[in-house]
Amino acid sequence: MQLTINHISKEIKGKAIIKDISFNLEHGDVLGIIGPNGAGKTTIMKIICGLCQMTSGSVLLDDQPISYYYGKKEYPIGVMIESPSMYKHLSGYKNVEINALTKGIRNKEICNNAIINAGLLSSKDLRVGKYSLGMKQRLGIAMSIINDPKIVVLDEPINGLDPDGIKYVRELIKSLSNKNKIVIVSSHILSELNLVCNKVCFIKSGRMVSIINTYMESEDLETIYGQ
Amino acid sequence: MVVIHNMKNMILSELYKNVTLKYLIVVFISMFVVISAYSLLFESAPIEEWKENAQEMKELQQEGILALSKESGEENYDKLIDYFNGIVSTIDYCLKNNIPYNPSNVYYFMSRTTNLFTIVIFLCIYLCSRVYSVESENETWKNLVCCGRNRNTIILGKMIFTIMLTCAVFLSYAFISFLVGLFRFGINGNDYIYVKMVEKSIVESNYIVDFFVSIGLSLYKTIFLIVLMTFIYFIFNNDKIALIVPISTFIFAGKINLLIEKYRWKKLLPFHYLTIDMKEVFIRSNMIYGFIIVLLLFMVIMSIGISLSFKHKEY
């Protein structure tokens, strides 16, 4: 399995938001996207999962555009972009069930497991409107991987999480990588990315400054980012 | 098969997110209260008394005709006199053929509840607008777009669900009308044949058939208004405008139709057909084709607009 981001650019009203970004990811890769606010991290993620259209370039999964996988039984991408979005008037379980249905899964056991893995069993019948940010974040991540996707895109997944939550996300990303999934993750907390990513992409003003393999770098990310 | 399976799942997910127990209770109780209150406007009388009541009604009409005849010959009065004469002729026909005139029974009551269809139409537009606004309020459009379904499948699933919801509301309304009518008036003679004036001639008709024809007409108009609501929602990206435009269109369709009455192309616009009722269907039966075709054409055009707009939306 290979994800190829090929010279993608995006313009809005003549202003370039993303300029000529390219990289390749293979199964088991965990890519961290780092950059200041407004650099274009979320836009890159949105383009990969089809929320945004690119002005030029292509996103290919095993040489096929993402649109090729629409309507297929197993859609290969799981996404949590920006803050997790849920139906606040419904329970956590109902939200998982709805999310599973839209992905073609009609299996209560899978929904229950997702809730259990997210550590939300005791509050599964509570309205999401009453969830804390950390609980929503856990539920959002659980929903994004409910269909066992090959690529998982997580935008700021540890935002609002307590230390236990951060540990949960860290271990989850590692386990996804061990299962040969591609994980793309963005965060402001460089030390966290250092722990889970094997590749890191630095973005500034819509341009890719560099992409490094963290295992081959002797310095930590904060030092590299500072440079 | 995969397409049908996906569509079924999309529709089911819409059901889960939009229809809760609380929602069902509120909708059913509201309908029940409104229809029950409306039933109080009708008097419950044993079927044996219909001839007596019809005779009384006939005398009242004749008095009215006499009083109006004394006034100077204004056009409005002439129309009223014609109307009263029509009622007198209908009553005479009923008495002669032993067909109960306005019988106090469940079927007559159901035929009267069609007067409340405007409320049902507004209720449907509101409920269907929630199918879209629930996504905007919770910012969940991005979840739907990322679920791996073609955008046309997502929007088609929502549109099919709104149509199913509208049908369910109308059928529930019919069922509750029947229950309230049965409880308040009973079968009371089991007479569902009635007599009405169509183009100055008397015809026999059936309360039950007419009731369902009325439902069909209103249902079709409602589906048109819901497609309009969806179209406006995607064009303006605003829940409130999407709710106001179809309701205003329905309220002012008659007035707009009057404004464009002198133009021949008025029949190519939906306003003319949104004002159509049962009476007109019976008088001008060919009008029904225009009603179906023009509204369908507009629905298709708007659906294409919805699809194109949603396809290029970014979340």
Coordinates of C-alpha atoms in Angstrom, one line a residue:
Chain A
M1 CA 0.0 0.0 0.0
Q2 CA 1.4 3.4 -1.0
L3 CA 0.0 6.9 -0.6
T4 CA 1.4 9.3 -3.1
I5 CA 0.9 13.0 -2.7
N6 CA 1.9 14.5 -6.0
H7 CA 2.6 18.2 -6.4
I8 CA -0.6 19.3 -4.8
S9 CA -1.4 23.0 -4.7
K10 CA -4.5 24.9 -3.7
E11 CA -5.5 28.5 -4.4
I12 CA -8.4 30.4 -2.9
K13 CA -9.4 33.6 -4.7
G14 CA -6.0 33.7 -6.4
K15 CA -4.1 33.3 -3.1
A16 CA -1.9 30.2 -2.8
I17 CA -2.7 28.3 0.4
I18 CA -0.7 25.1 -0.5
K19 CA 2.2 25.2 -2.9
D20 CA 3.5 22.1 -4.6
I21 CA 3.5 19.6 -1.8
S22 CA 4.8 16.1 -2.6
F23 CA 5.6 13.1 -0.5
N24 CA 5.2 9.3 -0.5
L25 CA 4.1 7.1 2.4
E26 CA 4.1 3.4 2.7
H27 CA 2.4 1.0 5.0
G28 CA 3.5 1.4 8.6
D29 CA 4.6 5.0 8.1
V30 CA 3.5 7.6 10.7
L31 CA 3.9 11.1 9.2
G32 CA 3.8 14.1 11.5
I33 CA 2.9 17.4 9.9
I34 CA 4.5 20.4 11.8
G35 CA 4.1 24.1 11.1
P36 CA 2.9 27.3 12.6
N37 CA -0.8 28.3 12.7
G38 CA -2.1 29.0 9.2
A39 CA 0.7 27.1 7.5
G40 CA -1.7 24.8 5.7
K41 CA -1.4 21.6 7.8
T42 CA -5.2 21.1 8.0
T43 CA -5.7 22.0 4.4
I44 CA -3.3 19.3 3.3
M45 CA -5.2 16.8 5.4
K46 CA -8.5 18.0 4.1
I47 CA -7.2 17.5 0.5
I48 CA -6.1 14.0 1.3
C49 CA -9.5 13.0 2.6
G50 CA -11.5 14.8 -0.1
L51 CA -13.0 17.6 2.1
C52 CA -11.2 20.2 0.0
Q53 CA -10.4 20.2 -3.7
M54 CA -6.9 20.9 -4.9
T55 CA -6.2 23.3 -7.7
S56 CA -3.5 21.0 -9.1
G57 CA -1.7 17.8 -8.3
S58 CA -3.0 14.4 -7.3
V59 CA -3.5 12.2 -4.3
L60 CA -3.1 8.5 -5.2
L61 CA -3.6 5.4 -3.1
D62 CA -2.0 2.4 -4.8
D63 CA -2.0 4.5 -8.0
Q64 CA -5.7 5.2 -7.8
P65 CA -7.3 8.5 -7.0
I66 CA -9.2 8.6 -3.7
S67 CA -12.5 9.1 -5.6
Y68 CA -11.9 5.5 -7.0
Y69 CA -12.7 4.1 -3.6
Y70 CA -16.0 6.0 -3.1
G71 CA -18.8 3.6 -2.6
K72 CA -16.5 0.6 -2.3
K73 CA -17.2 -1.9 0.5
E74 CA -14.0 -0.9 2.4
Y75 CA -13.2 2.7 2.2
P76 CA -9.5 3.1 3.0
I77 CA -9.4 6.4 4.8
G78 CA -10.4 7.3 8.4
V79 CA -10.4 10.9 9.4
M80 CA -10.7 13.2 12.3
I81 CA -10.2 16.8 11.1
E82 CA -10.1 19.8 13.5
S83 CA -12.4 19.4 16.5
P84 CA -14.4 16.1 16.5
S85 CA -17.9 16.7 15.1
M86 CA -20.8 14.8 16.6
Y87 CA -24.6 15.0 17.0
K88 CA -24.8 16.7 20.4
H89 CA -28.4 15.6 21.0
L90 CA -27.5 12.0 20.7
S91 CA -25.6 9.5 22.9
G92 CA -22.0 8.6 22.3
Y93 CA -23.1 5.1 21.2
K94 CA -25.7 6.4 18.8
N95 CA -23.0 8.7 17.2
V96 CA -20.8 5.7 16.7
E97 CA -23.7 3.7 15.2
I98 CA -24.5 6.5 12.8
N99 CA -20.9 6.9 11.8
A100 CA -20.6 3.1 11.2
L101 CA -23.8 3.1 9.1
T102 CA -22.5 5.8 6.8
K103 CA -19.4 3.7 6.3
G104 CA -21.5 0.7 5.5
I105 CA -21.1 -1.1 8.8
R106 CA -24.3 -2.5 10.4
N107 CA -22.8 -4.4 13.3
K108 CA -23.5 -3.7 17.0
E109 CA -20.5 -5.6 18.2
I110 CA -18.1 -3.4 16.2
C111 CA -19.8 -0.3 17.6
N112 CA -19.6 -1.6 21.2
N113 CA -15.9 -2.5 20.7
A114 CA -15.2 1.0 19.4
I115 CA -16.8 2.5 22.5
I116 CA -14.9 0.1 24.8
N117 CA -11.6 0.7 23.2
A118 CA -12.1 4.5 23.5
G119 CA -12.7 3.9 27.3
L120 CA -16.2 5.4 27.1
L121 CA -18.3 2.3 28.1
S122 CA -19.6 3.9 31.3
S123 CA -20.8 7.0 29.4
K124 CA -21.9 5.5 26.1
D125 CA -25.6 6.4 26.8
L126 CA -24.8 9.9 27.8
R127 CA -25.6 12.7 25.4
V128 CA -22.4 13.9 23.6
G129 CA -23.4 17.5 24.4
K130 CA -22.4 16.6 28.0
Y131 CA -19.1 15.0 27.1
S132 CA -15.8 16.7 28.0
L133 CA -13.4 17.8 25.2
G134 CA -11.2 14.8 26.0
M135 CA -14.1 12.4 25.8
K136 CA -15.2 13.9 22.5
Q137 CA -11.6 13.5 21.2
R138 CA -11.5 9.9 22.2
L139 CA -14.9 9.2 20.6
G140 CA -13.9 11.1 17.4
I141 CA -10.8 8.9 17.1
A142 CA -12.8 5.8 17.7
M143 CA -15.2 6.8 15.0
S144 CA -12.4 7.6 12.5
I145 CA -11.0 4.0 12.8
I146 CA -14.3 2.1 13.1
N147 CA -14.0 0.8 9.5
D148 CA -10.4 -0.4 10.0
P149 CA -9.0 2.0 7.4
K150 CA -5.6 1.7 5.8
I151 CA -4.9 5.3 6.2
V152 CA -5.8 7.3 9.3
V153 CA -5.7 11.1 9.3
L154 CA -5.7 12.8 12.7
D155 CA -5.6 16.5 13.0
E156 CA -4.5 17.6 16.5
P157 CA -5.6 14.4 18.1
I158 CA -4.2 15.2 21.6
N159 CA -5.9 18.6 21.8
G160 CA -7.7 18.8 25.1
L161 CA -6.6 15.4 26.3
D162 CA -5.4 14.6 29.8
P163 CA -2.1 12.7 30.3
D164 CA -4.1 9.4 30.2
G165 CA -5.7 10.5 27.0
I166 CA -2.4 11.5 25.5
K167 CA -1.0 8.1 26.4
Y168 CA -4.0 6.4 24.8
V169 CA -3.5 8.3 21.5
R170 CA 0.2 7.6 21.5
E171 CA -0.3 3.9 22.0
L172 CA -3.1 3.9 19.4
I173 CA -0.9 5.5 16.8
K174 CA 1.8 3.0 17.5
S175 CA -0.6 0.0 17.3
L176 CA -2.0 1.4 14.0
S177 CA 1.6 1.6 12.6
N178 CA 2.3 -2.0 13.8
K179 CA -0.8 -3.1 11.9
N180 CA 0.8 -1.6 8.8
K181 CA -1.6 1.4 8.5
I182 CA -0.4 4.7 7.3
V183 CA -1.0 7.4 9.9
I184 CA -0.9 11.1 9.2
V185 CA -1.0 13.3 12.3
S186 CA -0.5 16.9 13.1
S187 CA 0.2 18.5 16.4
H188 CA 1.8 21.4 18.1
I189 CA 3.4 19.2 20.7
L190 CA 6.7 18.4 19.0
S191 CA 7.8 16.0 21.7
E192 CA 4.7 13.8 21.1
L193 CA 5.3 13.7 17.4
N194 CA 8.9 12.7 18.2
L195 CA 7.6 9.7 20.1
V196 CA 5.2 8.3 17.5
C197 CA 6.3 9.5 14.0
N198 CA 8.9 8.0 11.8
K199 CA 8.6 10.8 9.2
V200 CA 8.0 14.5 9.9
C201 CA 7.0 17.1 7.3
F202 CA 7.7 20.8 8.1
I203 CA 5.2 23.2 6.5
K204 CA 5.6 27.0 6.3
S205 CA 3.3 29.4 4.4
G206 CA 1.9 26.5 2.4
R207 CA 5.3 25.2 1.3
M208 CA 7.0 22.0 2.4
V209 CA 10.3 23.1 4.0
S210 CA 11.6 19.6 4.5
I211 CA 10.6 16.1 5.2
I212 CA 12.9 14.0 7.5
N213 CA 13.1 10.5 8.8
T214 CA 13.1 10.8 12.5
Y215 CA 15.0 7.6 13.1
M216 CA 17.9 8.9 11.1
E217 CA 18.1 12.3 12.9
S218 CA 20.3 12.5 16.0
E219 CA 18.7 15.8 17.1
D220 CA 15.2 16.1 18.5
L221 CA 12.3 17.7 16.6
E222 CA 12.4 20.9 18.7
T223 CA 16.0 21.6 17.7
I224 CA 15.3 20.8 14.1
Y225 CA 12.1 23.0 14.1
G226 CA 14.1 25.8 15.6
Q227 CA 16.6 25.6 12.8
Chain B
M1 CA -26.4 -4.4 -4.8
V2 CA -23.6 -2.4 -3.1
V3 CA -25.3 0.8 -4.2
I4 CA -28.7 -0.3 -2.7
H5 CA -26.9 -1.5 0.5
N6 CA -25.1 1.9 0.8
M7 CA -28.3 3.8 0.2
K8 CA -30.2 1.7 2.8
N9 CA -27.5 2.5 5.3
M10 CA -27.5 6.2 4.5
I11 CA -31.3 6.4 5.0
L12 CA -31.1 4.4 8.2
S13 CA -28.5 6.7 9.6
E14 CA -30.7 9.7 8.7
L15 CA -33.5 8.0 10.7
Y16 CA -31.3 7.5 13.7
K17 CA -30.0 11.1 13.8
N18 CA -33.3 12.8 13.1
V19 CA -36.1 10.7 14.7
T20 CA -36.0 10.2 18.4
L21 CA -38.7 9.0 20.8
K22 CA -39.2 12.5 22.1
Y23 CA -39.5 13.8 18.5
L24 CA -42.2 11.2 17.7
I25 CA -44.1 11.9 20.9
V26 CA -44.1 15.7 20.2
V27 CA -45.2 15.3 16.6
F28 CA -48.0 12.7 17.4
I29 CA -49.4 14.6 20.4
S30 CA -49.4 17.9 18.4
M31 CA -51.3 16.3 15.6
F32 CA -53.7 14.7 17.9
V33 CA -54.4 17.9 19.8
V34 CA -54.9 20.0 16.6
I35 CA -57.2 17.4 15.0
S36 CA -59.2 16.9 18.2
A37 CA -59.6 20.7 18.6
Y38 CA -60.8 20.9 15.0
S39 CA -63.3 18.1 15.5
L40 CA -65.0 20.2 18.2
L41 CA -66.2 22.6 15.3
F42 CA -68.5 19.8 14.1
E43 CA -71.6 18.7 15.8
S44 CA -72.2 15.0 16.5
A45 CA -75.7 14.0 15.5
P46 CA -77.3 10.5 14.9
I47 CA -77.6 9.5 11.3
E48 CA -81.4 9.3 11.5
E49 CA -81.5 13.1 11.9
W50 CA -79.7 13.9 8.6
K51 CA -82.8 14.6 6.6
E52 CA -84.1 17.0 9.3
N53 CA -80.8 18.8 9.4
A54 CA -80.5 19.0 5.6
Q55 CA -84.0 20.4 5.4
E56 CA -83.0 23.1 8.0
M57 CA -79.9 23.9 6.0
K58 CA -81.9 24.1 2.8
E59 CA -84.3 26.6 4.4
L60 CA -81.4 28.7 5.6
Q61 CA -79.9 28.9 2.1
Q62 CA -83.3 29.8 0.6
E63 CA -83.6 32.7 3.2
G64 CA -80.1 33.8 2.2
I65 CA -81.0 33.7 -1.5
L66 CA -84.2 35.7 -0.8
A67 CA -82.3 38.4 1.2
L68 CA -79.6 38.7 -1.4
S69 CA -82.1 38.9 -4.3
K70 CA -83.6 42.1 -2.7
E71 CA -80.1 43.8 -3.0
S72 CA -79.0 45.5 -6.2
G73 CA -77.6 43.1 -8.7
E74 CA -73.9 43.2 -7.8
E75 CA -71.6 40.6 -9.3
N76 CA -70.5 39.4 -5.8
Y77 CA -74.1 38.8 -4.8
D78 CA -74.9 36.9 -7.9
K79 CA -72.0 34.6 -7.2
L80 CA -73.3 34.1 -3.7
I81 CA -76.8 33.4 -4.9
D82 CA -75.3 30.8 -7.4
Y83 CA -73.4 29.2 -4.5
F84 CA -76.5 29.0 -2.3
N85 CA -78.6 27.6 -5.2
G86 CA -75.9 25.0 -5.6
I87 CA -76.3 23.9 -2.0
V88 CA -80.1 23.8 -2.3
S89 CA -79.9 21.6 -5.5
T90 CA -77.4 19.3 -3.8
I91 CA -79.6 18.9 -0.7
D92 CA -82.6 18.2 -3.0
Y93 CA -80.6 15.5 -4.8
C94 CA -79.6 14.0 -1.5
L95 CA -83.1 13.9 -0.2
K96 CA -84.4 12.4 -3.4
N97 CA -81.8 9.7 -3.6
N98 CA -81.5 9.1 0.1
I99 CA -77.8 10.0 0.2
P100 CA -77.0 11.6 3.6
Y101 CA -76.0 15.3 3.3
N102 CA -73.0 16.1 5.4
P103 CA -73.4 13.1 7.6
S104 CA -72.0 13.3 11.1
N105 CA -69.6 10.4 10.6
V106 CA -65.9 9.6 10.4
Y107 CA -65.7 9.8 6.6
Y108 CA -67.2 13.2 6.5
F109 CA -64.9 14.4 9.2
M110 CA -61.8 13.1 7.4
S111 CA -62.9 14.9 4.3
R112 CA -63.1 18.1 6.3
T113 CA -59.6 17.6 7.9
T114 CA -58.1 18.4 4.5
N115 CA -58.6 22.0 5.4
L116 CA -55.7 21.6 7.8
F117 CA -53.3 20.4 5.2
T118 CA -51.5 23.7 5.1
I119 CA -50.4 23.1 8.7
V120 CA -49.2 19.6 7.8
I121 CA -47.3 21.0 4.8
F122 CA -45.5 23.6 7.1
L123 CA -44.8 20.8 9.6
C124 CA -43.2 18.7 6.9
I125 CA -41.1 21.6 5.6
Y126 CA -39.9 22.3 9.1
L127 CA -39.1 18.6 9.9
C128 CA -37.3 18.1 6.6
S129 CA -35.3 21.3 7.1
R130 CA -34.0 19.7 10.3
V131 CA -32.5 16.9 8.2
Y132 CA -30.0 19.5 6.8
S133 CA -29.7 21.9 9.6
V134 CA -28.7 19.1 12.1
E135 CA -25.5 18.7 10.0
S136 CA -24.8 22.5 10.0
E137 CA -25.5 22.9 13.7
N138 CA -23.2 20.0 14.7
E139 CA -20.6 20.7 11.9
T140 CA -21.0 17.1 10.8
W141 CA -21.1 17.6 7.1
K142 CA -17.3 16.9 7.1
N143 CA -18.0 13.5 8.7
L144 CA -20.5 12.6 6.0
V145 CA -18.2 13.8 3.2
C146 CA -15.3 11.7 4.6
C147 CA -17.3 8.5 5.0
G148 CA -16.3 7.2 1.6
R149 CA -19.6 7.7 -0.2
N150 CA -20.0 9.6 -3.4
R151 CA -21.5 13.1 -2.6
N152 CA -24.5 12.3 -4.8
T153 CA -25.2 9.2 -2.7
I154 CA -25.1 11.3 0.5
I155 CA -27.5 14.0 -0.9
L156 CA -29.8 11.4 -2.5
G157 CA -30.0 9.5 0.8
K158 CA -31.0 12.7 2.5
M159 CA -33.6 13.6 -0.2
I160 CA -35.1 10.1 -0.2
F161 CA -35.3 10.3 3.6
T162 CA -37.1 13.7 3.5
I163 CA -39.6 12.3 1.0
M164 CA -40.2 9.2 3.2
L165 CA -40.6 11.5 6.3
T166 CA -43.2 13.6 4.4
C167 CA -45.2 10.5 3.4
A168 CA -45.0 9.2 7.0
V169 CA -46.3 12.6 8.3
F170 CA -49.2 12.6 5.9
L171 CA -50.1 9.0 6.6
S172 CA -49.9 9.6 10.3
Y173 CA -52.2 12.6 9.9
A174 CA -54.7 10.5 8.0
F175 CA -54.5 7.8 10.6
I176 CA -55.0 10.2 13.5
S177 CA -57.9 11.9 11.6
F178 CA -59.5 8.6 11.3
L179 CA -59.0 7.7 14.9
V180 CA -60.3 11.1 16.2
G181 CA -63.3 11.0 13.7
L182 CA -64.1 7.4 14.8
F183 CA -64.0 8.3 18.4
R184 CA -65.9 11.5 18.1
F185 CA -68.5 10.7 15.4
G186 CA -68.3 6.9 14.9
I187 CA -69.1 5.1 11.7
N188 CA -72.7 6.4 12.1
G189 CA -74.4 4.8 9.1
N190 CA -71.2 4.0 7.2
D191 CA -72.1 6.4 4.4
Y192 CA -69.1 7.4 2.4
I193 CA -70.8 8.4 -0.8
Y194 CA -71.6 12.1 -1.1
V195 CA -72.9 14.6 -3.6
K196 CA -71.1 17.7 -4.8
M197 CA -71.5 20.4 -7.5
V198 CA -69.0 20.4 -10.3
E199 CA -69.4 23.0 -13.0
K200 CA -73.1 23.5 -12.1
S201 CA -73.9 19.8 -12.4
I202 CA -74.3 17.4 -9.5
V203 CA -72.0 14.4 -9.2
E204 CA -71.7 11.6 -6.7
S205 CA -68.3 11.1 -5.1
N206 CA -66.6 9.1 -2.4
Y207 CA -65.2 10.7 0.8
I208 CA -62.4 8.2 1.2
V209 CA -61.2 8.4 -2.4
D210 CA -61.4 12.2 -2.4
F211 CA -59.5 12.3 0.9
F212 CA -56.6 10.3 -0.5
V213 CA -56.6 12.3 -3.7
S214 CA -56.3 15.4 -1.6
I215 CA -53.4 13.8 0.3
G216 CA -51.8 12.9 -3.0
L217 CA -52.0 16.5 -4.3
S218 CA -50.7 18.0 -1.0
L219 CA -48.0 15.4 -0.8
Y220 CA -46.7 16.3 -4.3
K221 CA -46.8 20.0 -3.5
T222 CA -44.9 19.3 -0.2
I223 CA -42.2 17.3 -2.0
F224 CA -41.8 20.2 -4.5
L225 CA -41.5 22.6 -1.6
I226 CA -38.9 20.4 0.2
V227 CA -36.8 20.1 -2.9
L228 CA -37.0 24.0 -3.1
M229 CA -36.0 24.2 0.6
T230 CA -32.9 21.9 -0.1
F231 CA -32.0 23.9 -3.2
I232 CA -32.1 27.2 -1.2
Y233 CA -30.2 25.6 1.7
F234 CA -27.3 24.7 -0.6
I235 CA -27.3 27.9 -2.6
F236 CA -27.5 30.3 0.4
N237 CA -25.9 28.0 3.0
N238 CA -28.4 29.3 5.5
D239 CA -31.0 27.2 7.4
K240 CA -33.4 30.1 8.1
I241 CA -33.6 31.3 4.5
A242 CA -34.1 27.7 3.5
L243 CA -37.1 27.4 5.8
I244 CA -38.6 30.8 5.0
V245 CA -38.5 30.6 1.2
P246 CA -40.7 27.5 0.6
I247 CA -43.2 28.6 3.3
S248 CA -43.4 32.0 1.7
T249 CA -43.7 30.5 -1.8
F250 CA -46.6 28.4 -0.6
I251 CA -48.4 31.3 1.2
F252 CA -47.9 33.8 -1.6
A253 CA -48.3 31.4 -4.6
G254 CA -51.8 32.6 -5.2
K255 CA -50.9 36.3 -5.1
I256 CA -47.9 35.8 -7.4
N257 CA -50.2 33.8 -9.7
L258 CA -52.6 36.8 -9.8
L259 CA -49.7 39.1 -10.7
I260 CA -48.7 37.0 -13.7
E261 CA -52.2 36.0 -14.7
K262 CA -52.2 38.0 -17.9
Y263 CA -49.1 36.2 -19.2
R264 CA -49.4 33.0 -21.2
W265 CA -46.2 31.6 -19.7
K266 CA -47.7 31.6 -16.2
K267 CA -48.6 27.9 -16.8
L268 CA -44.9 27.2 -17.1
L269 CA -44.2 28.4 -13.5
P270 CA -45.0 26.4 -10.4
F271 CA -47.0 29.1 -8.7
H272 CA -50.1 28.4 -10.8
Y273 CA -50.0 24.7 -9.7
L274 CA -49.2 25.3 -6.0
T275 CA -52.7 26.8 -5.7
I276 CA -54.5 23.9 -7.3
D277 CA -57.0 22.1 -5.1
M278 CA -59.4 19.1 -5.3
K279 CA -62.2 21.3 -6.8
E280 CA -60.0 22.4 -9.7
V281 CA -58.8 18.8 -10.4
F282 CA -62.5 17.8 -10.9
I283 CA -63.4 20.9 -13.0
R284 CA -60.3 20.8 -15.2
S285 CA -59.0 17.3 -15.2
N286 CA -56.3 18.1 -17.8
M287 CA -54.8 20.5 -15.3
I288 CA -53.4 17.6 -13.4
Y289 CA -50.9 16.8 -16.2
G290 CA -49.5 20.3 -16.0
F291 CA -49.4 20.1 -12.3
I292 CA -47.4 16.9 -12.4
I293 CA -45.1 17.8 -15.3
V294 CA -44.2 21.4 -14.4
L295 CA -43.5 20.7 -10.7
L296 CA -41.5 17.6 -11.7
L297 CA -39.5 19.6 -14.2
F298 CA -38.7 22.2 -11.6
M299 CA -37.8 19.4 -9.1
V300 CA -35.4 17.9 -11.6
I301 CA -33.7 21.2 -12.3
M302 CA -33.4 22.1 -8.6
S303 CA -32.0 18.6 -7.9
I304 CA -29.3 19.1 -10.5
G305 CA -28.5 22.4 -8.9
I306 CA -28.3 20.8 -5.5
S307 CA -26.0 18.1 -6.7
L308 CA -23.6 20.6 -8.5
S309 CA -23.6 22.9 -5.5
F310 CA -22.8 20.1 -3.0
K311 CA -20.2 18.6 -5.3
H312 CA -18.1 21.8 -5.1
K313 CA -18.6 22.6 -1.5
E314 CA -15.6 22.5 0.8
Y315 CA -15.8 21.7 4.5

